[in-house]
Coordinates of C-alpha atoms in Angstrom, one line a residue:
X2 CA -16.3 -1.9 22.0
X3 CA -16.1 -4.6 19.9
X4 CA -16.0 -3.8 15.9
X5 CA -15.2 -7.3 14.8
X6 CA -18.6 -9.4 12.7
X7 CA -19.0 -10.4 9.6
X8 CA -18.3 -7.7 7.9
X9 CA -14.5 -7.5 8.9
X10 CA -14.6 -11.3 8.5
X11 CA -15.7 -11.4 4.9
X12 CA -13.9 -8.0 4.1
X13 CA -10.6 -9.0 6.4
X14 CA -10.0 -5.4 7.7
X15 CA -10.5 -4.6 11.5
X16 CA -13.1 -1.5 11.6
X17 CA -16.3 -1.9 9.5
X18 CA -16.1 1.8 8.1
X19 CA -16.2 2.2 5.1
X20 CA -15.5 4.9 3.1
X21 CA -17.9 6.0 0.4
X22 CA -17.2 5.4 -3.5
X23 CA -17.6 8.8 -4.5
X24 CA -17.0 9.6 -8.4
X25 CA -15.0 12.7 -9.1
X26 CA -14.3 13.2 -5.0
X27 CA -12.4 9.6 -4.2
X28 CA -8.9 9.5 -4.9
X29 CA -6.2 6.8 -4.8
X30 CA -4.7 8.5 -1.6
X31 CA -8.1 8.7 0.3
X32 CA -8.9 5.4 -0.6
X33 CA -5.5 4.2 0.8
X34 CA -5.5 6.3 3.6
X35 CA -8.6 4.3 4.8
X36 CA -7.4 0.7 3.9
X37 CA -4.4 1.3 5.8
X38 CA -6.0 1.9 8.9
X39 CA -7.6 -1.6 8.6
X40 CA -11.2 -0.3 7.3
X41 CA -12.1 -0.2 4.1
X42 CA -11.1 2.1 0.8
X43 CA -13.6 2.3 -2.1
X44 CA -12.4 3.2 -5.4
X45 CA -14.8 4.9 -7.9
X46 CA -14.5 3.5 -11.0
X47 CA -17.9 4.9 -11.9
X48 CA -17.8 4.8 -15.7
X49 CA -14.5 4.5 -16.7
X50 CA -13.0 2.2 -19.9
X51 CA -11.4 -0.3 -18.7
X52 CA -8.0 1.9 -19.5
X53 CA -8.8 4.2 -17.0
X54 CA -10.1 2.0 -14.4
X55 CA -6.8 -0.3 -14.6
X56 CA -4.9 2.6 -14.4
X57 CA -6.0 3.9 -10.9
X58 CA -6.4 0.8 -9.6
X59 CA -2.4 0.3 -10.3
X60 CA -2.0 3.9 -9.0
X61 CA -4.0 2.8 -5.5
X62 CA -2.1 -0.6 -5.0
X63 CA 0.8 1.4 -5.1
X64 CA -0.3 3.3 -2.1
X65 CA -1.4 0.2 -0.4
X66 CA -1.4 -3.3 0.4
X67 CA -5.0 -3.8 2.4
X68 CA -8.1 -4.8 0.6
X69 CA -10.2 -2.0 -0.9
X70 CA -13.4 -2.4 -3.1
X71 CA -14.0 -0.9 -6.9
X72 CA -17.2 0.7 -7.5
X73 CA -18.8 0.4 -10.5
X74 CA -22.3 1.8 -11.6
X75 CA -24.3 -0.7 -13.2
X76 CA -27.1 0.6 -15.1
X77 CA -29.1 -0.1 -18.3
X78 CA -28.1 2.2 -21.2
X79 CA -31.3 3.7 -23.5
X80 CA -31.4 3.7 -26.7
X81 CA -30.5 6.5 -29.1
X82 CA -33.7 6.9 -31.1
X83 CA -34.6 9.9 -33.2
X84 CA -37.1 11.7 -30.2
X85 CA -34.0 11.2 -27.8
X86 CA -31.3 12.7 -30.8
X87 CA -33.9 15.9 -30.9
X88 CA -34.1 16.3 -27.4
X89 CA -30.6 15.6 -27.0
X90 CA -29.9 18.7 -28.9
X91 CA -32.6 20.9 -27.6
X92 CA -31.0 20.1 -24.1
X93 CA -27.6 20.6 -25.4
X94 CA -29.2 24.3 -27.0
X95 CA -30.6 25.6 -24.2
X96 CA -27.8 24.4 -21.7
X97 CA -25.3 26.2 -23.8
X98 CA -27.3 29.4 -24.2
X99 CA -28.0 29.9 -20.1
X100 CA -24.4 28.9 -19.4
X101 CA -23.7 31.8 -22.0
X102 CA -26.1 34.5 -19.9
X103 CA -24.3 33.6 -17.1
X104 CA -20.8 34.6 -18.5
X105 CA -20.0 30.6 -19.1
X106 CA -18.8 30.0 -22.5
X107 CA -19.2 25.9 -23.1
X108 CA -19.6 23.6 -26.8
X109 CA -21.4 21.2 -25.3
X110 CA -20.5 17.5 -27.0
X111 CA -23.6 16.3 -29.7
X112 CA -24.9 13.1 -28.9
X113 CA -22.8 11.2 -31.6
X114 CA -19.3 12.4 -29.9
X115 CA -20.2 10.8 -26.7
X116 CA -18.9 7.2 -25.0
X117 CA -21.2 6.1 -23.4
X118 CA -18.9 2.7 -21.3
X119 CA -20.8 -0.2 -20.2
X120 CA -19.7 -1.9 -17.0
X121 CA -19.1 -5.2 -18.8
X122 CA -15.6 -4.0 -19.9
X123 CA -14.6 -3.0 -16.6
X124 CA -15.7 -6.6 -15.0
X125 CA -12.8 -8.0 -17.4
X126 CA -10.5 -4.7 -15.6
X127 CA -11.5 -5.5 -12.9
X128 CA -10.6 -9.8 -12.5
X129 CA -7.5 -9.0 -14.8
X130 CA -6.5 -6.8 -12.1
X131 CA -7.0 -9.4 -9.1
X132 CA -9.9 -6.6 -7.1
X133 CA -11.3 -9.1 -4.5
X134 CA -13.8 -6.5 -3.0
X135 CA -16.3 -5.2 -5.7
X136 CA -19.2 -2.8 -5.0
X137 CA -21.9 -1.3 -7.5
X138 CA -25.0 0.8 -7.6
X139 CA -27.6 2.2 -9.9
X140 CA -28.8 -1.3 -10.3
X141 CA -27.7 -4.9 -10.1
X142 CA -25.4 -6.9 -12.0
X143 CA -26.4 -9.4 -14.7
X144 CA -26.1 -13.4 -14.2
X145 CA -23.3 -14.1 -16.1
X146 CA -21.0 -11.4 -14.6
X147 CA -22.1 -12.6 -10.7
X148 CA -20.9 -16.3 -11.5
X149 CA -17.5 -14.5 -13.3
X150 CA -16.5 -12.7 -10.5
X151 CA -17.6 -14.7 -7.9
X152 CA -15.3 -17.6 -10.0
X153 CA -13.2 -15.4 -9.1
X154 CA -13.4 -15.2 -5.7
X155 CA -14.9 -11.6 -5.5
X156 CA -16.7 -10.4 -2.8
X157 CA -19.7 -8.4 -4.4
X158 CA -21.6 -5.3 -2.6
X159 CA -24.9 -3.8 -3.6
X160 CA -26.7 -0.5 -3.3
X161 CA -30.5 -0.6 -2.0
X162 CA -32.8 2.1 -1.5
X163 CA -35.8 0.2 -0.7
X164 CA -36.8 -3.4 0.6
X165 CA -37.8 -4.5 -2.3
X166 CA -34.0 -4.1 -4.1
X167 CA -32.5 -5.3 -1.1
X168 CA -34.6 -8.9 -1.9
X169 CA -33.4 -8.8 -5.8
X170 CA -29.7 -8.3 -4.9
X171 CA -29.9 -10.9 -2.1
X172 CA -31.5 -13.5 -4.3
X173 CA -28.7 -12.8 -6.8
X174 CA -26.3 -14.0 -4.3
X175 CA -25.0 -10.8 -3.6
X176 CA -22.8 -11.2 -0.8
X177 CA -23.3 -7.5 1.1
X178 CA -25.8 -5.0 0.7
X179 CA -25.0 -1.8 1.1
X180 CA -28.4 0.1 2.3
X181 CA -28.7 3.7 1.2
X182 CA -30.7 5.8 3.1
X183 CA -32.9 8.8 2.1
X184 CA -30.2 11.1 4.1
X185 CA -27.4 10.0 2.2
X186 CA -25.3 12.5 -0.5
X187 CA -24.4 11.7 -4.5
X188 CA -26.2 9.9 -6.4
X189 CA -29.4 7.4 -5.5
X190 CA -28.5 3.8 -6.1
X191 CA -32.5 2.6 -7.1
X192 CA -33.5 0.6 -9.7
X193 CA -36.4 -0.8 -9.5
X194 CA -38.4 2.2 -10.1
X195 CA -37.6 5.7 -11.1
X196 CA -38.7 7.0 -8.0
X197 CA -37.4 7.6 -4.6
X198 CA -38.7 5.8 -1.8
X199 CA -39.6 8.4 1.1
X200 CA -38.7 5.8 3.7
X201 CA -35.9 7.5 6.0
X202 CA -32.7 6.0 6.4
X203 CA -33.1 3.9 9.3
X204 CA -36.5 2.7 8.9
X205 CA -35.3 1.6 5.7
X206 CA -32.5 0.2 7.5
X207 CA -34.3 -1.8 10.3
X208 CA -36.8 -3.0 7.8
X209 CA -34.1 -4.4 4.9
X210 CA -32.5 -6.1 8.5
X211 CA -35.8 -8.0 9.1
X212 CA -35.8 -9.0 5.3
X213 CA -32.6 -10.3 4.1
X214 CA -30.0 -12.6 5.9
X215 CA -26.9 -11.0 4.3
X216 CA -24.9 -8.9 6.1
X217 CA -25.7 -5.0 6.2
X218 CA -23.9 -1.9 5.3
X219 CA -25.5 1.0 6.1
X220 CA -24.6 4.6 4.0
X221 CA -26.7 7.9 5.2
X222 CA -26.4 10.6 7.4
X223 CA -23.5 9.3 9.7
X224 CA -21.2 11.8 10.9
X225 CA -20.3 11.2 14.6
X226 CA -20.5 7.9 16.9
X227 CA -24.0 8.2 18.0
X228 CA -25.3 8.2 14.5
X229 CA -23.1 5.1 13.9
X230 CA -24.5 3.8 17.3
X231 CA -27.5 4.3 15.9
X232 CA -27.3 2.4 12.8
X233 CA -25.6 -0.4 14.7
X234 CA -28.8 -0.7 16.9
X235 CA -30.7 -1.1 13.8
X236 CA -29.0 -3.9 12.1
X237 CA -25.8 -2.3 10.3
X238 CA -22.7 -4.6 10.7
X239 CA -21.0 -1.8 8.5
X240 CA -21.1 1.9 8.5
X241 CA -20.4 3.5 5.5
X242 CA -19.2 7.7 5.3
X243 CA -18.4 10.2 2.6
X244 CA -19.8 13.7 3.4
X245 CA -17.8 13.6 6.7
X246 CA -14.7 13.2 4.2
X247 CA -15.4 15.8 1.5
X248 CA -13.3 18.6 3.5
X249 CA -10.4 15.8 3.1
X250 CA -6.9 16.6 2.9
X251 CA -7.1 13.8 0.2
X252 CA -10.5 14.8 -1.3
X253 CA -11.0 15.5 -4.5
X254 CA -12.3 18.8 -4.3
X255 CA -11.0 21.9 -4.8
X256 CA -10.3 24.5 -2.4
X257 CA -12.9 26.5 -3.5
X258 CA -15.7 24.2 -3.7
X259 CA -15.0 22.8 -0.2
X260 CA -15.3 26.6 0.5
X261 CA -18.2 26.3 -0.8
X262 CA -19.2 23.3 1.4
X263 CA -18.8 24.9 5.1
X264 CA -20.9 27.3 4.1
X265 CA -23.8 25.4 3.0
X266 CA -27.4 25.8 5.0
X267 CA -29.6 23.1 5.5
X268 CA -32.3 24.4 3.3
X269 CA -29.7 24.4 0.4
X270 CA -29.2 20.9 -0.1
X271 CA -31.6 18.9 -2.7
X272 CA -32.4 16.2 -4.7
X273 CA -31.7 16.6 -8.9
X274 CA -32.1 15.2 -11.8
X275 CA -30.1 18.2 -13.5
X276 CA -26.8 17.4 -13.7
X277 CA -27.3 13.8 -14.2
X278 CA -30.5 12.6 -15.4
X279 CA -30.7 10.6 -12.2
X280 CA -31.6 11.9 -8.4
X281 CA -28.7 13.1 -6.2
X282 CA -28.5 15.1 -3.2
X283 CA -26.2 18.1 -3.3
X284 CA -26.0 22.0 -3.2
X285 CA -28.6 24.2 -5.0
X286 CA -27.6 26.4 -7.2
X287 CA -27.9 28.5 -10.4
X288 CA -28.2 25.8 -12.8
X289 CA -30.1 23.6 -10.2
X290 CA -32.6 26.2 -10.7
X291 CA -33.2 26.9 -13.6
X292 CA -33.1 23.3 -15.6
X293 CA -34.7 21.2 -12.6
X294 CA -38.2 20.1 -13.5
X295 CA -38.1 21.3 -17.4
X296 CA -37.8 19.5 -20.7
X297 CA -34.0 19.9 -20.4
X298 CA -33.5 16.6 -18.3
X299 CA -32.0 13.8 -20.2
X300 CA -32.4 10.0 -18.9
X301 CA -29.1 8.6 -17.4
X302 CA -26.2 8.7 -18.6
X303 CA -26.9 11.0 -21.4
X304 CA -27.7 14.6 -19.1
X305 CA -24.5 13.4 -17.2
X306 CA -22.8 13.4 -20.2
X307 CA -24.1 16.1 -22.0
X308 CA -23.0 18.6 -18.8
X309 CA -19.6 16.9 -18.0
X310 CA -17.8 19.8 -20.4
X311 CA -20.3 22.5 -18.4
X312 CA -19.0 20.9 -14.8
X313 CA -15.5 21.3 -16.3
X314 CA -15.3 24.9 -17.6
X315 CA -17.0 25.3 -14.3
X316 CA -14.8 24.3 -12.1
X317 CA -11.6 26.2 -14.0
X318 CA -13.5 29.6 -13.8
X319 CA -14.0 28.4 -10.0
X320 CA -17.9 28.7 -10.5
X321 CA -19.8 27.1 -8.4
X322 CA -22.9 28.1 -9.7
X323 CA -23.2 25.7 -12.6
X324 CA -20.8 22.9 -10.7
X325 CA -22.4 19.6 -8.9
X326 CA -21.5 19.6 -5.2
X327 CA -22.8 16.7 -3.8
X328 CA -24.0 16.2 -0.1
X329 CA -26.1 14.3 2.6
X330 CA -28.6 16.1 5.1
X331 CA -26.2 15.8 7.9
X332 CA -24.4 19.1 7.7
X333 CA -20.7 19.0 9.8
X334 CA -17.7 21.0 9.8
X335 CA -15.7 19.3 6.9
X336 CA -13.1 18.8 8.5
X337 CA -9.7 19.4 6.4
X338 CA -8.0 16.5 8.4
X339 CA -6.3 13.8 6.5
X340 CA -8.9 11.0 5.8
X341 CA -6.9 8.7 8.3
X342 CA -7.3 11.4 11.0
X343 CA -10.9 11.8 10.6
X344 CA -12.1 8.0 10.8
X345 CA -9.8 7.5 13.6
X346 CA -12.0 10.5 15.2
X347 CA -14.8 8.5 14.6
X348 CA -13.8 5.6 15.9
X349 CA -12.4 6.8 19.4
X350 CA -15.7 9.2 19.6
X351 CA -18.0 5.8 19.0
X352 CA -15.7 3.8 21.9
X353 CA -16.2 6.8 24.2
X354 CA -19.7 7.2 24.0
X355 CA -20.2 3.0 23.7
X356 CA -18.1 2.8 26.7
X357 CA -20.6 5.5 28.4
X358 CA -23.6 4.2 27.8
X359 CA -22.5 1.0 29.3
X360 CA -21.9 2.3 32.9

């Protein structure tokens, strides 16, 4: 089979897997794990200050030497007005009180102890740093910080979720677009409306291929090489994974939450606002169920913030029940392999069944 197209030529890695840039889950090691088998590493930066985000970029070029993009969200920040300070604190109230019922003890942070990072300091990170390979999602970047990096030679990705984004970050000059589909886990990457376009995955995909002339990545429901096939058919000239990885030896997961991942059933994973303030596909659970579709949703990035300290105590009392465990549609086995061992999987499983149907 051959892999090679313009993806590996713009991106100057061998296999056009890609491994997903997923906040709180990615670490430096799975990230280099997947560069140094020649396809490419995405490190979260998600939010960070440009501190933080410097700092594990240092820590992943320690680990290796191949390209691998930094992911960024880029989204518009609301303002703090009174209505949003008193909802704010009802939120934080009621949050606090249900955690409480449920033998969680949490302070949640008021609204005035929160940093709230824009992704313009991290652009700065970022170029200082020499990152060659930049992705982003939740929207699309301004003007002025496409003609900095590109200045600086920076290859830029971005997220789509429906035809109509895909035109806005192609007229941009964006060089890739990553094409989400419906399937996918985490967080949605629209922005031109609130909502979720029902499309499926590859509908979406072969459509956004009939649209724009940039090259495709596409990110949803892969887990095995005919769902790659698949895509490829469509129009993808990359494929894009992260549930397949979660079970990782280098995932960022606990033990007990990737328990929690084999044993999830189909009719458990949904899309929520609750954690976040913005849809993502994951594991329903206590909390899911009891703030989803009430007053106690914040916009983005203030509910994230407001129930990062919840997600924490959380995870130290090993509760699942009040953590966010994201994941796509396309239940597998999680495999605790090393990340390395897993896309190589991948990869001989799509040559086999390439080299198959071509008899």
């Amino acid at each position: 089979m051959k892999w090679s197209n313009k993806i590996t030529e713009l991106l100057n890695i061998d296999f056009p897997i890609v491994q997903a840039p997923m906040f709180g889950v990615t670490t430096p090691d799975m990230v280099a794990a997947t560069s140094n088998i020649a396809c490419l590493g995405s490190l979260a930066l998600g939010d960070l200050d440009a501190n933080k985000s410097v700092e594990v970029i240092r820590k992943t070029k320690q680990l290796t030497n191949k390209p691998f993009a930094v992911n960024i969200f880029v989204h518009d920040i609301p303002e703090i007005t009174n209505t949003l300070k008193a909802k704010y604190t009802k939120s934080k109230n009621f949050i606090e009180q249900f955690a409480c019922q449920n033998n969680l003890h949490v302070n949640l942070p008021t609204i005035d102890e929160l940093t709230i990072n824009s992704y313009h300091e991290q652009i700065e990170a970022i170029i200082s740093e020499n990152c060659k390979i930049v992705s982003f999602t939740f929207g699309n970047l301004d003007q002025q910080s496409i003609d900095k990096l590109k200045h600086n030679g920076t290859i830029l990705i971005g997220t789509c979720t429906s035809i109509e984004e895909a035109i806005v970050l192609e007229n941009s000059g964006i060089d890739i677009i990553c094409v989400q589909g419906l399937e996918a886990g985490g967080h949605r990457g629209s922005f031109v409306t609130d909502q979720i376009p029902k499309i499926g995955g590859l509908s979406l995909l072969s459509k956004v291929n009939e649209t724009v002339k940039v090259p495709i990545i596409y990110a949803g429901g892969i887990y095995d090489g005919k769902t790659l096939l698949a895509t490829k058919i469509l129009g993808a000239n990359g494929f894009q994974i992260g549930s397949l990885l979660l079970g990782s030896t280098e995932s960022g997961l606990q033990d007990f939450e990737k328990k929690r991942l084999r044993k999830v059933k189909e009719n458990e994973i949904v899309l929520t606002k609750s954690f976040s303030g913005r849809f993502a596909r994951g594991i329903k659970n206590t909390y899911i169920s009891e703030i989803e579709n009430t007053e106690y949703i914040l916009p983005y990035p203030y509910q994230n913030k407001l129930t990062n300290e919840l997600r924490k105590i959380a995870k130290l009392n090993k509760n699942t029940e009040f953590l966010s465990i994201w994941v796509g549609q396309s239940i597998n086995e999680f495999s605790d392999n090393s990340t390395a061992q897993i896309i190589k999987n991948l990869i001989k499983q799509t040559e086999t069944i390439n080299s198959k149907s071509a008899l």
